[in-house]
Structure formats: C-alpha cells, structure tokens
PDB file of C-alpha atoms in Angstrom:
ATOM      1  CA  UNK A 196     113.391  64.004 119.237  1.00 45.00           C
ATOM      2  CA  UNK A 197     116.383  64.885 121.390  1.00 45.00           C
ATOM      3  CA  UNK A 198     118.482  68.013 121.427  1.00 52.00           C
ATOM      4  CA  UNK A 199     120.245  68.905 118.185  1.00 57.00           C
ATOM      5  CA  UNK A 200     122.986  71.424 117.478  1.00 58.00           C
ATOM      6  CA  UNK A 201     123.604  74.142 114.917  1.00 61.00           C
ATOM      7  CA  UNK A 202     126.095  76.878 114.012  1.00 67.00           C
ATOM      8  CA  UNK A 203     127.461  78.290 117.246  1.00 65.00           C
ATOM      9  CA  UNK A 204     126.111  75.124 118.945  1.00 85.00           C
ATOM     10  CA  UNK A 205     122.563  76.427 119.301  1.00 93.00           C
ATOM     11  CA  UNK A 206     120.178  73.615 120.246  1.00 95.00           C
ATOM     12  CA  UNK A 207     116.413  73.149 120.255  1.00 97.00           C
ATOM     13  CA  UNK A 208     114.094  70.820 122.155  1.00 97.00           C
ATOM     14  CA  UNK A 209     110.467  70.172 121.261  1.00 96.00           C
ATOM     15  CA  UNK A 210     108.296  71.031 124.273  1.00 97.00           C
ATOM     16  CA  UNK A 211     104.855  70.665 122.711  1.00 97.00           C
ATOM     17  CA  UNK A 212     103.163  69.864 119.400  1.00 96.00           C
ATOM     18  CA  UNK A 213      99.507  70.308 118.413  1.00 96.00           C
ATOM     19  CA  UNK A 214      97.534  69.942 115.186  1.00 94.00           C
ATOM     20  CA  UNK A 215      94.210  71.574 114.371  1.00 94.00           C
ATOM     21  CA  UNK A 216      91.936  71.308 111.335  1.00 92.00           C
ATOM     22  CA  UNK A 217      90.236  74.396 109.942  1.00 85.00           C
ATOM     23  CA  UNK A 218      89.396  76.570 106.974  1.00 76.00           C
ATOM     24  CA  UNK A 219      91.816  78.678 104.977  1.00 69.00           C
ATOM     25  CA  UNK A 220      93.816  80.856 107.400  1.00 61.00           C
ATOM     26  CA  UNK A 221      93.054  84.551 107.307  1.00 59.00           C
ATOM     27  CA  UNK A 222      95.881  86.850 106.245  1.00 53.00           C
ATOM     28  CA  UNK A 223      97.187  89.315 108.792  1.00 53.00           C
ATOM     29  CA  UNK A 224      96.105  92.886 108.266  1.00 49.00           C
ATOM     30  CA  UNK A 225      98.956  95.397 108.666  1.00 50.00           C
ATOM     31  CA  UNK A 226      98.837  97.044 112.081  1.00 52.00           C
ATOM     32  CA  UNK A 227     100.685  99.947 113.620  1.00 58.00           C
ATOM     33  CA  UNK A 228     103.476 100.500 114.238  1.00 81.00           C
ATOM     34  CA  UNK A 229     105.579  99.566 111.223  1.00 89.00           C
ATOM     35  CA  UNK A 230     108.742 101.027 112.750  1.00 93.00           C
ATOM     36  CA  UNK A 231     109.662 102.972 115.853  1.00 92.00           C
ATOM     37  CA  UNK A 232     112.457 104.972 117.380  1.00 93.00           C
ATOM     38  CA  UNK A 233     112.760 106.208 120.955  1.00 92.00           C
ATOM     39  CA  UNK A 234     111.022 109.463 120.059  1.00 93.00           C
ATOM     40  CA  UNK A 235     108.666 108.530 117.189  1.00 94.00           C
ATOM     41  CA  UNK A 236     106.484 105.882 115.600  1.00 95.00           C
ATOM     42  CA  UNK A 237     105.876 105.246 111.882  1.00 96.00           C
ATOM     43  CA  UNK A 238     102.552 103.631 111.050  1.00 94.00           C
ATOM     44  CA  UNK A 239      99.708 103.981 108.649  1.00 91.00           C
ATOM     45  CA  UNK A 240      96.323 103.145 107.352  1.00 91.00           C
ATOM     46  CA  UNK A 241      94.759 102.998 103.909  1.00 93.00           C
ATOM     47  CA  UNK A 242      95.809 106.066 101.873  1.00 95.00           C
ATOM     48  CA  UNK A 243      98.080 107.526 104.561  1.00 96.00           C
ATOM     49  CA  UNK A 244     101.495 107.138 106.184  1.00 96.00           C
ATOM     50  CA  UNK A 245     101.720 108.733 109.632  1.00 96.00           C
ATOM     51  CA  UNK A 246     104.561 109.754 111.903  1.00 97.00           C
ATOM     52  CA  UNK A 247     103.742 110.386 115.546  1.00 96.00           C
ATOM     53  CA  UNK A 248     105.714 110.925 118.725  1.00 95.00           C
ATOM     54  CA  UNK A 249     105.520 108.346 121.487  1.00 92.00           C
ATOM     55  CA  UNK A 250     102.659 110.279 123.096  1.00 93.00           C
ATOM     56  CA  UNK A 251     100.591 109.841 119.928  1.00 92.00           C
ATOM     57  CA  UNK A 252     100.866 113.431 118.661  1.00 96.00           C
ATOM     58  CA  UNK A 253     101.031 113.542 114.852  1.00 97.00           C
ATOM     59  CA  UNK A 254     104.252 115.005 113.456  1.00 97.00           C
ATOM     60  CA  UNK A 255     103.357 114.577 109.785  1.00 98.00           C
ATOM     61  CA  UNK A 256     101.235 112.579 107.358  1.00 97.00           C
ATOM     62  CA  UNK A 257     101.968 111.584 103.781  1.00 97.00           C
ATOM     63  CA  UNK A 258      99.056 110.615 101.486  1.00 97.00           C
ATOM     64  CA  UNK A 259      99.484 107.492  99.313  1.00 95.00           C
ATOM     65  CA  UNK A 260      97.267 105.629  96.811  1.00 93.00           C
ATOM     66  CA  UNK A 261      97.280 102.336  98.740  1.00 93.00           C
ATOM     67  CA  UNK A 262      98.091 100.681 102.068  1.00 92.00           C
ATOM     68  CA  UNK A 263     101.471 100.931 103.861  1.00 94.00           C
ATOM     69  CA  UNK A 264     102.815  97.595 105.086  1.00 93.00           C
ATOM     70  CA  UNK A 265     106.384  98.106 106.354  1.00 95.00           C
ATOM     71  CA  UNK A 266     108.777 100.935 107.213  1.00 96.00           C
ATOM     72  CA  UNK A 267     112.560 101.056 107.641  1.00 97.00           C
ATOM     73  CA  UNK A 268     114.375 103.958 109.343  1.00 97.00           C
ATOM     74  CA  UNK A 269     117.974 105.049 108.691  1.00 97.00           C
ATOM     75  CA  UNK A 270     119.705 108.336 109.572  1.00 96.00           C
ATOM     76  CA  UNK A 271     116.931 110.823 108.891  1.00 96.00           C
ATOM     77  CA  UNK A 272     115.252 108.824 106.146  1.00 98.00           C
ATOM     78  CA  UNK A 273     112.386 106.321 106.142  1.00 98.00           C
ATOM     79  CA  UNK A 274     111.576 103.806 103.402  1.00 98.00           C
ATOM     80  CA  UNK A 275     107.930 102.690 103.353  1.00 97.00           C
ATOM     81  CA  UNK A 276     106.682  99.832 101.176  1.00 96.00           C
ATOM     82  CA  UNK A 277     103.001  99.776 100.234  1.00 96.00           C
ATOM     83  CA  UNK A 278     100.323  97.654  98.625  1.00 94.00           C
ATOM     84  CA  UNK A 279      97.811  98.771  96.024  1.00 92.00           C
ATOM     85  CA  UNK A 280      94.072  98.712  96.749  1.00 88.00           C
ATOM     86  CA  UNK A 281      93.473  97.826  93.087  1.00 86.00           C
ATOM     87  CA  UNK A 282      94.914  94.938  91.092  1.00 82.00           C
ATOM     88  CA  UNK A 283      97.102  96.462  88.383  1.00 76.00           C
ATOM     89  CA  UNK A 284      99.969  95.555  86.061  1.00 76.00           C
ATOM     90  CA  UNK A 285     102.123  94.895  89.154  1.00 78.00           C
ATOM     91  CA  UNK A 286      99.415  92.884  90.926  1.00 84.00           C
ATOM     92  CA  UNK A 287      98.753  94.198  94.446  1.00 89.00           C
ATOM     93  CA  UNK A 288     102.172  95.879  94.673  1.00 93.00           C
ATOM     94  CA  UNK A 289     102.207  99.614  95.368  1.00 93.00           C
ATOM     95  CA  UNK A 290     105.082 102.119  95.205  1.00 95.00           C
ATOM     96  CA  UNK A 291     107.860 102.287  97.799  1.00 97.00           C
ATOM     97  CA  UNK A 292     108.370 105.774  99.237  1.00 98.00           C
ATOM     98  CA  UNK A 293     111.659 107.244 100.446  1.00 98.00           C
ATOM     99  CA  UNK A 294     110.720 110.082 102.792  1.00 98.00           C
ATOM    100  CA  UNK A 295     112.507 112.684 104.905  1.00 98.00           C
ATOM    101  CA  UNK A 296     111.986 111.514 108.470  1.00 97.00           C
ATOM    102  CA  UNK A 297     111.807 115.074 109.808  1.00 96.00           C
ATOM    103  CA  UNK A 298     108.775 116.284 107.866  1.00 97.00           C
ATOM    104  CA  UNK A 299     107.593 113.516 105.507  1.00 97.00           C
ATOM    105  CA  UNK A 300     108.837 115.210 102.343  1.00 98.00           C
ATOM    106  CA  UNK A 301     109.036 112.792  99.412  1.00 98.00           C
ATOM    107  CA  UNK A 302     112.641 112.123  98.368  1.00 98.00           C
ATOM    108  CA  UNK A 303     111.956 109.393  95.783  1.00 98.00           C
ATOM    109  CA  UNK A 304     109.237 107.027  94.613  1.00 97.00           C
ATOM    110  CA  UNK A 305     110.671 103.554  93.992  1.00 97.00           C
ATOM    111  CA  UNK A 306     109.509 100.062  93.043  1.00 95.00           C
ATOM    112  CA  UNK A 307     109.987  97.108  95.391  1.00 96.00           C
ATOM    113  CA  UNK A 308     108.228  94.669  97.691  1.00 95.00           C
ATOM    114  CA  UNK A 309     110.684  94.165 100.579  1.00 96.00           C
ATOM    115  CA  UNK A 310     113.321  96.444 102.008  1.00 97.00           C
ATOM    116  CA  UNK A 311     115.823  96.885 104.825  1.00 97.00           C
ATOM    117  CA  UNK A 312     117.671  99.809 106.371  1.00 97.00           C
ATOM    118  CA  UNK A 313     121.440 100.168 106.133  1.00 97.00           C
ATOM    119  CA  UNK A 314     123.548 102.862 107.774  1.00 92.00           C
ATOM    120  CA  UNK A 315     123.828 106.469 106.678  1.00 96.00           C
ATOM    121  CA  UNK A 316     120.328 106.800 105.236  1.00 97.00           C
ATOM    122  CA  UNK A 317     120.916 103.930 102.797  1.00 98.00           C
ATOM    123  CA  UNK A 318     118.522 101.084 102.043  1.00 98.00           C
ATOM    124  CA  UNK A 319     118.168  97.889 100.063  1.00 98.00           C
ATOM    125  CA  UNK A 320     114.917  97.272  98.213  1.00 98.00           C
ATOM    126  CA  UNK A 321     113.985  94.096  96.353  1.00 98.00           C
ATOM    127  CA  UNK A 322     111.427  92.721  93.914  1.00 96.00           C
ATOM    128  CA  UNK A 323     110.573  89.234  92.591  1.00 94.00           C
ATOM    129  CA  UNK A 324     108.248  88.484  89.691  1.00 87.00           C
ATOM    130  CA  UNK A 325     107.458  90.105  86.332  1.00 80.00           C
ATOM    131  CA  UNK A 326     110.951  89.113  85.122  1.00 88.00           C
ATOM    132  CA  UNK A 327     112.550  90.606  88.246  1.00 94.00           C
ATOM    133  CA  UNK A 328     114.650  88.833  90.876  1.00 96.00           C
ATOM    134  CA  UNK A 329     116.639  91.836  92.005  1.00 98.00           C
ATOM    135  CA  UNK A 330     117.874  93.787  94.995  1.00 98.00           C
ATOM    136  CA  UNK A 331     118.830  97.452  94.630  1.00 98.00           C
ATOM    137  CA  UNK A 332     120.781  99.683  97.004  1.00 98.00           C
ATOM    138  CA  UNK A 333     119.808 103.353  97.264  1.00 98.00           C
ATOM    139  CA  UNK A 334     121.487 106.256  99.031  1.00 98.00           C
ATOM    140  CA  UNK A 335     119.733 108.880 101.138  1.00 98.00           C
ATOM    141  CA  UNK A 336     118.841 110.891  98.015  1.00 98.00           C
ATOM    142  CA  UNK A 337     117.197 107.925  96.308  1.00 98.00           C
ATOM    143  CA  UNK A 338     120.069 107.406  93.868  1.00 98.00           C
ATOM    144  CA  UNK A 339     120.865 103.816  92.833  1.00 98.00           C
ATOM    145  CA  UNK A 340     124.314 102.719  94.052  1.00 98.00           C
ATOM    146  CA  UNK A 341     124.397  98.925  93.522  1.00 98.00           C
ATOM    147  CA  UNK A 342     122.348  96.026  92.109  1.00 98.00           C
ATOM    148  CA  UNK A 343     122.301  92.271  92.776  1.00 98.00           C
ATOM    149  CA  UNK A 344     120.458  89.431  91.018  1.00 98.00           C
ATOM    150  CA  UNK A 345     118.830  88.040  94.179  1.00 98.00           C
ATOM    151  CA  UNK A 346     115.749  88.602  96.319  1.00 98.00           C
ATOM    152  CA  UNK A 347     114.215  87.383  99.562  1.00 97.00           C
ATOM    153  CA  UNK A 348     114.270  88.139 103.271  1.00 97.00           C
ATOM    154  CA  UNK A 349     117.033  90.610 104.193  1.00 98.00           C
ATOM    155  CA  UNK A 350     119.221  90.113 107.275  1.00 97.00           C
ATOM    156  CA  UNK A 351     121.336  93.184 108.083  1.00 97.00           C
ATOM    157  CA  UNK A 352     124.357  93.062 110.385  1.00 89.00           C
ATOM    158  CA  UNK A 353     128.059  92.847 109.417  1.00 81.00           C
ATOM    159  CA  UNK A 354     126.885  93.053 105.839  1.00 92.00           C
ATOM    160  CA  UNK A 355     123.630  91.937 104.236  1.00 98.00           C
ATOM    161  CA  UNK A 356     122.497  88.344 103.913  1.00 98.00           C
ATOM    162  CA  UNK A 357     119.472  87.278 101.880  1.00 98.00           C
ATOM    163  CA  UNK A 358     117.328  84.207 102.493  1.00 98.00           C
ATOM    164  CA  UNK A 359     116.237  83.799  98.885  1.00 98.00           C
ATOM    165  CA  UNK A 360     112.636  83.147  97.816  1.00 95.00           C
ATOM    166  CA  UNK A 361     112.555  82.502  94.071  1.00 93.00           C
ATOM    167  CA  UNK A 362     109.188  80.679  93.707  1.00 88.00           C
ATOM    168  CA  UNK A 363     110.905  78.206  91.395  1.00 88.00           C
ATOM    169  CA  UNK A 364     109.995  74.512  91.200  1.00 84.00           C
ATOM    170  CA  UNK A 365     112.520  73.105  91.774  1.00 87.00           C
ATOM    171  CA  UNK A 366     113.930  76.066  93.648  1.00 91.00           C
ATOM    172  CA  UNK A 367     117.405  77.508  93.244  1.00 94.00           C
ATOM    173  CA  UNK A 368     117.135  79.493  96.490  1.00 96.00           C
ATOM    174  CA  UNK A 369     120.045  79.692  98.905  1.00 97.00           C
ATOM    175  CA  UNK A 370     121.190  81.930 101.734  1.00 97.00           C
ATOM    176  CA  UNK A 371     123.562  84.459 100.195  1.00 98.00           C
ATOM    177  CA  UNK A 372     125.666  87.466 101.185  1.00 98.00           C
ATOM    178  CA  UNK A 373     125.741  90.691  99.180  1.00 98.00           C
ATOM    179  CA  UNK A 374     129.181  91.989  98.229  1.00 98.00           C
ATOM    180  CA  UNK A 375     129.950  95.366  96.604  1.00 97.00           C
ATOM    181  CA  UNK A 376     129.706  95.656  92.840  1.00 98.00           C
ATOM    182  CA  UNK A 377     126.785  93.286  92.441  1.00 98.00           C
ATOM    183  CA  UNK A 378     128.805  90.289  93.671  1.00 98.00           C
ATOM    184  CA  UNK A 379     126.906  87.516  95.500  1.00 98.00           C
ATOM    185  CA  UNK A 380     128.505  84.996  97.890  1.00 98.00           C
ATOM    186  CA  UNK A 381     126.356  81.846  97.951  1.00 97.00           C
ATOM    187  CA  UNK A 382     126.012  79.266 100.708  1.00 96.00           C
ATOM    188  CA  UNK A 383     126.525  75.555  99.962  1.00 94.00           C
ATOM    189  CA  UNK A 384     122.949  74.932 101.183  1.00 92.00           C
ATOM    190  CA  UNK A 385     120.271  74.648  98.502  1.00 95.00           C
ATOM    191  CA  UNK A 386     116.911  75.292 100.139  1.00 95.00           C
ATOM    192  CA  UNK A 387     114.002  72.916  99.577  1.00 93.00           C
ATOM    193  CA  UNK A 388     111.087  75.367  99.738  1.00 91.00           C
ATOM    194  CA  UNK A 389     110.896  78.121  97.102  1.00 89.00           C
ATOM    195  CA  UNK A 390     109.034  80.415  99.529  1.00 91.00           C
ATOM    196  CA  UNK A 391     110.425  80.103 103.052  1.00 94.00           C
ATOM    197  CA  UNK A 392     108.902  82.378 105.673  1.00 94.00           C
ATOM    198  CA  UNK A 393     110.604  85.238 107.461  1.00 95.00           C
ATOM    199  CA  UNK A 394     113.683  83.953 109.325  1.00 97.00           C
ATOM    200  CA  UNK A 395     114.533  84.437 112.982  1.00 97.00           C
ATOM    201  CA  UNK A 396     117.884  86.129 113.699  1.00 96.00           C
ATOM    202  CA  UNK A 397     119.606  85.139 116.950  1.00 95.00           C
ATOM    203  CA  UNK A 398     121.920  87.448 118.972  1.00 92.00           C
ATOM    204  CA  UNK A 399     125.111  86.013 117.473  1.00 93.00           C
ATOM    205  CA  UNK A 400     123.826  86.470 113.919  1.00 94.00           C
ATOM    206  CA  UNK A 401     122.735  82.863 113.401  1.00 95.00           C
ATOM    207  CA  UNK A 402     119.683  82.740 111.116  1.00 96.00           C
ATOM    208  CA  UNK A 403     116.934  80.186 111.756  1.00 97.00           C
ATOM    209  CA  UNK A 404     114.880  79.091 108.730  1.00 97.00           C
ATOM    210  CA  UNK A 405     111.826  76.828 108.574  1.00 97.00           C
ATOM    211  CA  UNK A 406     112.400  75.175 105.198  1.00 95.00           C
ATOM    212  CA  UNK A 407     109.826  72.621 103.993  1.00 92.00           C
ATOM    213  CA  UNK A 408     109.265  71.275 107.504  1.00 94.00           C
ATOM    214  CA  UNK A 409     112.946  71.376 108.487  1.00 96.00           C
ATOM    215  CA  UNK A 410     114.314  73.895 110.996  1.00 97.00           C
ATOM    216  CA  UNK A 411     117.755  74.985 109.813  1.00 96.00           C
ATOM    217  CA  UNK A 412     120.415  77.189 111.424  1.00 96.00           C
ATOM    218  CA  UNK A 413     122.711  79.185 109.131  1.00 96.00           C
ATOM    219  CA  UNK A 414     125.743  80.944 110.593  1.00 94.00           C
ATOM    220  CA  UNK A 415     127.414  84.173 109.550  1.00 94.00           C
ATOM    221  CA  UNK A 416     129.828  82.096 107.474  1.00 94.00           C
ATOM    222  CA  UNK A 417     126.822  80.646 105.571  1.00 96.00           C
ATOM    223  CA  UNK A 418     127.367  77.112 106.912  1.00 94.00           C
ATOM    224  CA  UNK A 419     124.205  75.331 108.022  1.00 94.00           C
ATOM    225  CA  UNK A 420     122.942  72.642 110.390  1.00 94.00           C
ATOM    226  CA  UNK A 421     119.565  70.919 110.733  1.00 95.00           C
ATOM    227  CA  UNK A 422     118.115  71.619 114.189  1.00 96.00           C
ATOM    228  CA  UNK A 423     114.835  69.716 113.868  1.00 96.00           C
ATOM    229  CA  UNK A 424     112.862  67.773 111.273  1.00 96.00           C
ATOM    230  CA  UNK A 425     109.262  68.702 112.070  1.00 96.00           C
ATOM    231  CA  UNK A 426     107.275  67.571 109.008  1.00 92.00           C
ATOM    232  CA  UNK A 427     108.065  65.471 105.957  1.00 89.00           C
ATOM    233  CA  UNK A 428     106.890  67.339 102.851  1.00 86.00           C
ATOM    234  CA  UNK A 429     106.212  64.924  99.954  1.00 81.00           C
ATOM    235  CA  UNK A 430     108.172  65.619  96.799  1.00 77.00           C
ATOM    236  CA  UNK A 431     106.348  67.892  94.374  1.00 76.00           C
ATOM    237  CA  UNK A 432     103.787  68.944  96.999  1.00 78.00           C
ATOM    238  CA  UNK A 433     105.616  71.834  98.619  1.00 77.00           C
ATOM    239  CA  UNK A 434     102.987  74.258  97.319  1.00 80.00           C
ATOM    240  CA  UNK A 435     100.528  72.803  99.860  1.00 85.00           C
ATOM    241  CA  UNK A 436     102.659  73.842 102.843  1.00 88.00           C
ATOM    242  CA  UNK A 437     103.255  77.311 104.287  1.00 90.00           C
ATOM    243  CA  UNK A 438     105.117  78.083 107.483  1.00 93.00           C
ATOM    244  CA  UNK A 439     105.915  80.771 110.015  1.00 95.00           C
ATOM    245  CA  UNK A 440     108.627  80.908 112.665  1.00 97.00           C
ATOM    246  CA  UNK A 441     108.532  83.305 115.606  1.00 96.00           C
ATOM    247  CA  UNK A 442     110.975  84.068 118.410  1.00 96.00           C
ATOM    248  CA  UNK A 443     108.318  84.335 121.111  1.00 94.00           C
ATOM    249  CA  UNK A 444     110.681  84.670 124.094  1.00 94.00           C
ATOM    250  CA  UNK A 445     114.417  84.694 124.741  1.00 91.00           C
ATOM    251  CA  UNK A 446     114.432  80.898 124.998  1.00 96.00           C
ATOM    252  CA  UNK A 447     111.322  79.971 123.027  1.00 97.00           C
ATOM    253  CA  UNK A 448     110.356  79.498 119.375  1.00 98.00           C
ATOM    254  CA  UNK A 449     106.944  78.860 117.879  1.00 97.00           C
ATOM    255  CA  UNK A 450     106.839  77.061 114.549  1.00 97.00           C
ATOM    256  CA  UNK A 451     103.599  76.775 112.565  1.00 95.00           C
ATOM    257  CA  UNK A 452     103.240  74.694 109.398  1.00 94.00           C
ATOM    258  CA  UNK A 453      99.921  74.892 107.548  1.00 92.00           C
ATOM    259  CA  UNK A 454      99.116  71.930 105.319  1.00 91.00           C
ATOM    260  CA  UNK A 455      96.502  72.410 102.596  1.00 90.00           C
ATOM    261  CA  UNK A 456      94.076  69.561 101.938  1.00 86.00           C
ATOM    262  CA  UNK A 457      94.955  68.183  98.454  1.00 84.00           C
ATOM    263  CA  UNK A 458      91.247  67.760  97.589  1.00 83.00           C
ATOM    264  CA  UNK A 459      89.692  70.751  99.414  1.00 84.00           C
ATOM    265  CA  UNK A 460      91.809  73.838  98.744  1.00 78.00           C
ATOM    266  CA  UNK A 461      90.080  75.909 101.434  1.00 83.00           C
ATOM    267  CA  UNK A 462      90.776  73.395 104.225  1.00 90.00           C
ATOM    268  CA  UNK A 463      94.001  73.162 106.210  1.00 90.00           C
ATOM    269  CA  UNK A 464      95.681  71.362 109.052  1.00 92.00           C
ATOM    270  CA  UNK A 465      97.752  73.717 111.216  1.00 93.00           C
ATOM    271  CA  UNK A 466     100.661  72.018 113.004  1.00 95.00           C
ATOM    272  CA  UNK A 467     102.163  74.071 115.856  1.00 96.00           C
ATOM    273  CA  UNK A 468     105.357  73.361 117.798  1.00 97.00           C
ATOM    274  CA  UNK A 469     106.674  75.077 120.905  1.00 98.00           C
ATOM    275  CA  UNK A 470     110.458  74.782 120.947  1.00 98.00           C
ATOM    276  CA  UNK A 471     112.969  75.499 123.709  1.00 98.00           C
ATOM    277  CA  UNK A 472     115.995  77.366 122.339  1.00 97.00           C
ATOM    278  CA  UNK A 473     119.301  76.608 124.079  1.00 95.00           C
ATOM    279  CA  UNK A 474     122.248  79.001 123.539  1.00 91.00           C
ATOM    280  CA  UNK A 475     125.820  77.836 123.051  1.00 87.00           C
ATOM    281  CA  UNK A 476     127.506  76.698 126.247  1.00 79.00           C
TER     282      UNK A 476
END
C-alpha cells in the first residue's frame, strides 16, 4: 500500500505488519496515574482515590465502593469514573465522583461511564446501555446544564466532538459535534463498527479512527478520508474483531486488530501494524 491522504493532508505508510495466534487477550488493569498536573497526580486502587504531589506525598484520599478507572481535572474540580467490584443492576459500572481538587471533598455523586473535562470546572459525562445513550454536561457544583442523545469517545478542543459507540447492529454511529441546547451536528460518515476503540487526536485536531479494519481521518469540519484499509471484516462478523490505535511517537502509529476464532471463542489472531505518520506539507 502506498501513501494515502486525509483531512489536512495527513498521510500514513505501512512500515511493518505481523500476526500472532494466541488465547483470549487479557484486559488491562487500571494503573496510576489517571490524571496529572504539574504539581499533583490523581490515581487510585480498589476502594480508594488518591491525590499526591509529584514527590509522592499524599494530599488526600477519598474512599469508594469500587475501583477508579479514569480522572479528569478542570479548574479546581476532578471527575473520577469508577467500576464496581460486584455485578449489580448497572453491571460492573460504579458511581462517578465530582470532587474538590484541593481536599477531596465530595461535590456530587453522578452516573456515567466515560467523561471529559471542559473549562471552568465543567465536565461532560456519558452512559450507554440500560435504555441510555446520553451525554450530560455538569457545572463545577454538579448541576446539570445540558443533555445530548449521543455517547462515545469524547474529543475536547474548539468544542466537543463524539466518536459514537452505539453497539447497534447495524450501527448508526457517526462522529458528531455537540452544540448548546442539546443540538447535535452529525458527520456525513456512517461508521461500520458499532464499538470503535479510543481515537487518536493529532495536533491540528484531526481525529484518527480504526473502524472495522479501516483507518479513517476525520477533520474538525467532520469530513473524513480513508488513510489505510488494513483488514477486510466480513459482513455480519464485526463482533469478532476488536481494535486499538495508539500514537506511539510523533511520527508513528501502532494499530492492533484482534480477530476471534469463529469456532473457538477463546482463541484469537492479533494483527499488528506499525505505521509512519506524515504531517501536511
């Protein structure tokens, strides 16, 4: 495959490709830190959220009933999402905690799986499943200020974009932009995979998505271009494929697509590509 172009004329070149057979991949265990600032680190372990300075001295701890998995910092507030250690009515989902960054005081206990920090102590928090496909915006006091009927991976910068993950078959997921008053601006692109992995955001705001074996670039204006076709996913078999995309260096991407054996559910083939990333000229 030769060089291909995308929004802003980004290009990729395949440098290497390898495939390896193995058993079901192990899930990553959350590790510290979840978020950091120049003077502090937010992390955690089972039943506890911790805030330390960069020398490792504990500033405060906040007990929780589960496991923290992500933290988002904004203007004196921190939003921490958690998982439950017990399977309950919400599955493995735990509460989301809005805390005072200075001393760990609880501001609000919320419900959501993924979040992102906005300016001024504001956050978006989203949830999919159990009749929910929603994103909520909260202010620094935990008060609800806006709601959108969408959910996915949040990309913050000159507004909020969402790479939707609706789990539908066929999917209705797109890349969208949140507008005030619950308004959603939708891209022309209809994604193929209902559960795309976390996107990579490039310096100019271009979003890279690994969608059912296809590497796509989506610009700030929501237009898209195919950068590389890595794997052909047979129709109706998308559930057998999961993928991750990582920006491993300034000019490198690593794409991994795991293909489940259709007859042995615990066996996989992991396909890994090393890609050179070329900026616009």
